[in-house]
C-alpha positions in Angstrom: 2.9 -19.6 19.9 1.5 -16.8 17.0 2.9 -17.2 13.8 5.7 -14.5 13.9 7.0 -16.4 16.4 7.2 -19.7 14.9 8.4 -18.5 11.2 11.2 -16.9 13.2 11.9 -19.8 15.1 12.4 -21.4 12.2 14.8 -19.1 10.1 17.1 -18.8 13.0 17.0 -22.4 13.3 18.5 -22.2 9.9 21.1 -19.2 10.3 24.4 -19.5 8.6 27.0 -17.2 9.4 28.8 -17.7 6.3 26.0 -17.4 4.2 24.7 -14.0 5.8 28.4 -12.7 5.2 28.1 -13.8 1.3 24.5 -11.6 1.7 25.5 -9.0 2.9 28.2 -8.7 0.4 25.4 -9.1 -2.1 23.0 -6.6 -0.4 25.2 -3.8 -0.5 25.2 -3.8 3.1 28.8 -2.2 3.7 29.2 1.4 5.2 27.8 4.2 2.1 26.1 1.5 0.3 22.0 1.4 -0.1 21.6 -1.2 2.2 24.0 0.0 4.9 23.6 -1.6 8.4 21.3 -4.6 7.3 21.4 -7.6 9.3 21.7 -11.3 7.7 20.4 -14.9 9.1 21.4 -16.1 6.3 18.5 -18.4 5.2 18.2 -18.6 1.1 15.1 -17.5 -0.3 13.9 -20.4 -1.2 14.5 -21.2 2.8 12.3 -18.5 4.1 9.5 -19.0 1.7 9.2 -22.8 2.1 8.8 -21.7 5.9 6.2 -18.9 5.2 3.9 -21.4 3.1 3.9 -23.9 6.2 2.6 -21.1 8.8 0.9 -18.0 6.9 -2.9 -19.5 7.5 -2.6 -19.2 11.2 -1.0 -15.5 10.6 -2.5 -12.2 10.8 -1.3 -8.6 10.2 0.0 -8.6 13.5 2.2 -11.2 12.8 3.5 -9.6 9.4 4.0 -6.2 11.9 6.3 -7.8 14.4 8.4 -10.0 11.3 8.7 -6.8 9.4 10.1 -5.0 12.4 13.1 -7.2 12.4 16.6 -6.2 12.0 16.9 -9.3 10.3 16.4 -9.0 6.6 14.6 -12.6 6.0 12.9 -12.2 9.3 11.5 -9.2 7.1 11.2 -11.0 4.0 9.1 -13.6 5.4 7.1 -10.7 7.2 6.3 -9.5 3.2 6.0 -12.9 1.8 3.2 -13.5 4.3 1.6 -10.0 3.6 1.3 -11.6 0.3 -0.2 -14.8 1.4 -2.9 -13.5 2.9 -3.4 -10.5 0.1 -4.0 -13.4 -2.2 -5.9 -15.5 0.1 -8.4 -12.8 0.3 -9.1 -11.8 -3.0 -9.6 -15.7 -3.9 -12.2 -15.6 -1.3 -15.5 -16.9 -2.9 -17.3 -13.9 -1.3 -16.9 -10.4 -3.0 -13.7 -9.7 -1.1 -11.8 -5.8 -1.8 -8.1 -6.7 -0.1 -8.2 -2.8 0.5 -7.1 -3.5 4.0 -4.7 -5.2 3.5 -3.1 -2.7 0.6 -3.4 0.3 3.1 -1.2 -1.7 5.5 1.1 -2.9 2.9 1.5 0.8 2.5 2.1 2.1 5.7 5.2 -0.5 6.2 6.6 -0.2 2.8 9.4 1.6 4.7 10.6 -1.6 6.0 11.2 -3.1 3.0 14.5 -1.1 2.5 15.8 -3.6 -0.3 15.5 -4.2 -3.6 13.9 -7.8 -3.2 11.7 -6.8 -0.7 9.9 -4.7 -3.1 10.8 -6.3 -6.2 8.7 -9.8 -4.7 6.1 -8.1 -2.9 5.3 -4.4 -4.9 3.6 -5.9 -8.3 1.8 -8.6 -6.1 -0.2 -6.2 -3.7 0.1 -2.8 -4.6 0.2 -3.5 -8.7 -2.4 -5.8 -8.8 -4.6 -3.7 -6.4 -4.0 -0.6 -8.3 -4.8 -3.1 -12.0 -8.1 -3.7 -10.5 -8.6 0.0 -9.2 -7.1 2.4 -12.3 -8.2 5.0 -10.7 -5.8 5.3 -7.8 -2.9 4.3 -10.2 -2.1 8.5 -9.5 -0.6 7.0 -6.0 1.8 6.2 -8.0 3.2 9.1 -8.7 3.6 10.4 -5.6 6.1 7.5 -4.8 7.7 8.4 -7.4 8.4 11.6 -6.3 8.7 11.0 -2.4 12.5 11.4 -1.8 12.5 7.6 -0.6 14.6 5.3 -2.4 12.3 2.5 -1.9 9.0 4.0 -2.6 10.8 5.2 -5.4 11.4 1.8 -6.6 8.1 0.5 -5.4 6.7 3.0 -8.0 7.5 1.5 -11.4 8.1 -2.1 -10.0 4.5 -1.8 -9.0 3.3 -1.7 -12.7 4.4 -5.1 -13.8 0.6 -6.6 -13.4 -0.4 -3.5 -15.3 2.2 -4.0 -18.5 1.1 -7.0 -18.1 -2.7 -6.5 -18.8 -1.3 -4.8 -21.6 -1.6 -1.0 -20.5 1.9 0.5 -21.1 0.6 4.5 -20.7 1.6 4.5 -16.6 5.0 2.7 -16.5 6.4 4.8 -19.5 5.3 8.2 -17.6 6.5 7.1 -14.7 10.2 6.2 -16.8 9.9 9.4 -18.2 9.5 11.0 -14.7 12.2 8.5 -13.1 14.8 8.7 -16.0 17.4 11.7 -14.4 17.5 9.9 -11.0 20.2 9.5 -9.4 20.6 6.1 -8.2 21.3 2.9 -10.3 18.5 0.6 -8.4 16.3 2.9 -9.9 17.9 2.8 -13.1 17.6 -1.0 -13.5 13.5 -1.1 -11.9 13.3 1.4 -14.4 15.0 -0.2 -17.7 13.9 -4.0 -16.3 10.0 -2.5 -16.8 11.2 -1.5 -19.9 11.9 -4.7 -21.1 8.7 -5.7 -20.3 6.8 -3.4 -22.1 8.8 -4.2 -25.0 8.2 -8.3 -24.6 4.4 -7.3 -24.5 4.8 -5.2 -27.8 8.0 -4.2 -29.2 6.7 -1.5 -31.5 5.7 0.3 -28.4 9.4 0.3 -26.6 10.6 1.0 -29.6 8.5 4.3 -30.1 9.3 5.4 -26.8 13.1 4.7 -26.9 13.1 6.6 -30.2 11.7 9.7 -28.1 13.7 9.5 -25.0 16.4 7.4 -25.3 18.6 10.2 -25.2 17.2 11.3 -21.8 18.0 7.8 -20.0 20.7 6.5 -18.0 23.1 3.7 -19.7 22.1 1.2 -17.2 18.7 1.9 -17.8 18.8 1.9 -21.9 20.7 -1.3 -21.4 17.8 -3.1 -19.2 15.4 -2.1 -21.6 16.6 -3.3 -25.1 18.4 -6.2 -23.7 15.6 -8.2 -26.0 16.0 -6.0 -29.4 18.3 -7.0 -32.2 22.0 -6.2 -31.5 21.9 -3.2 -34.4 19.4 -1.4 -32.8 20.9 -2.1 -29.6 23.8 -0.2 -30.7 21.9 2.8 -32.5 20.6 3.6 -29.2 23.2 3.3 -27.5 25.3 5.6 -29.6 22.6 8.4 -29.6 22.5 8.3 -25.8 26.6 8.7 -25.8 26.3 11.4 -28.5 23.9 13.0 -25.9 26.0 12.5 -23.1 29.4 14.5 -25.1 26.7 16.9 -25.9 25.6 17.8 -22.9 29.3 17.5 -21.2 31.1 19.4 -23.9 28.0 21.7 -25.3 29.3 20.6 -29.0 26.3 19.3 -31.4 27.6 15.7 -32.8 29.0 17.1 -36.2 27.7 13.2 -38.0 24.4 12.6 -38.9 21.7 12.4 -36.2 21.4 8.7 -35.8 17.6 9.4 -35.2 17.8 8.7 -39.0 19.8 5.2 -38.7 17.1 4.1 -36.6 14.4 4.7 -39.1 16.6 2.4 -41.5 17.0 -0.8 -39.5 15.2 -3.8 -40.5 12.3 -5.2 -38.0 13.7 -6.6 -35.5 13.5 -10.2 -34.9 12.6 -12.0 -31.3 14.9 -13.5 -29.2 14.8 -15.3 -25.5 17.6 -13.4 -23.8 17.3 -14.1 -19.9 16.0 -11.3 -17.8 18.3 -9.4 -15.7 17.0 -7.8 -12.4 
């Protein structure tokens, strides 16, 4: 029995018909919503990962083919987290090992991961870190960014997490910049949520950014990324996006004074451990 076989074994073994109804509602899985026509086991995440870690050394890329083909979205899941496995398996390898394999066939299922948590928890492990250690392709980027798919759209700034991380900033706000009139909310929140992490890695340089563009983001997204800064400036912000938003709806300049010049005035902001939303 191959290892696609036996993690699925297992999930189904663990199906709850109750819990893939709570899901689904979770998932947006209703007619018109993102995640329309999904399929639930219902196995909990920390379910399906518990099973991957017990069978992803006997698995291979065929294996994470035939799981990510599922119509089952933790049959899926697990397909990712073992993509994962064995993407960090190899690039632990004692030998020079270049995972590039295993990123070029991360990329040509990325379709299948057609929710937010099956990018969000495999994205900035496989593609981000490949693309930390290989700056030079970073431009692929880019062209996720603008590919029409909602997904690749989101794989695009989750993907730079190990990147902000490292302390480069320079990709993730272009790619904010690029990403700010879209029209969906996931991508709002990827968008504001990476953000927030550029701003926990140096607040000075959210700060410089949001006093830029702030006016050119979404609410959600403005909301995501100064969830951490003090409430004051919170607010300025917020107020010169709305200001923004009459402006643009009504075609009437704000007749008060910009608060471009409020910002300026606000003390430095002091740090606080605010939980991150997602």
């Amino acid at each position: 029995m191959n290892a696609a076989t036996e993690i699925s074994s297992e999930l189904r073994a663990l199906s709850d018909s109750a819990q893939a109804a709570n899901l689904s509602r979770f998932f947006k899985c209703g007619k018109g919503d993102y995640g329309e026509g999904d399929l639930f086991l219902g196995v909990r995440v920390p379910d399906t990962r518990s099973i991957v870690k017990r069978y992803w050394k006997g698995a291979a890329t065929e294996d994470v083919d035939l799981l990510t083909r599922s119509p089952y979205h933790e049959e899926r899941l697990a397909g990712f987290l073992t993509l994962v496995e064995l993407y960090t398996h190899e690039k632990k390898k004692k030998r020079d090992a270049d995972p590039e394999t295993l990123v070029n066939f991360y990329l040509s299922i990325m379709d299948r991961g057609n929710n937010w948590d099956l990018v969000d928890l495999v994205a900035p492990k496989i593609l981000g870190d490949y693309l930390l250690a290989h700056p030079h392709l970073q431009p692929l980027l880019f062209q996720l960014s603008s590919s029409g798919n909602l997904w690749k759209e989101r794989v695009s700034i989750v993907a730079t997490l190990p990147i902000i991380k490292s302390g480069d900033f320079s990709l993730t706000l272009d790619l904010a910049t690029l990403l700010a009139p879209h029209p969906h909310d996931l991508i709002h929140k990827a968008t504001g949520w990476m953000l927030r992490e550029v701003g926990k890695k140096n607040q000075r340089t959210l700060q410089n950014f949001l006093d830029r563009h702030c006016t050119e983001l979404s609410r959600t997204t403005l909301s995501y990324a100064t969830e951490r800064l003090e409430e004051r400036r919170r607010i300025s912000y917020r107020l010169q996006l709305n200001e923004a938003i009459t402006t643009r709806l009504t075609g009437k300049a704000p007749a008060h004074i910009p608060m471009t010049r409020k910002v300026s005035s606000i003390k430095p902001v002091k740090k606080n451990s605010n939980t991150q939303k997602k």
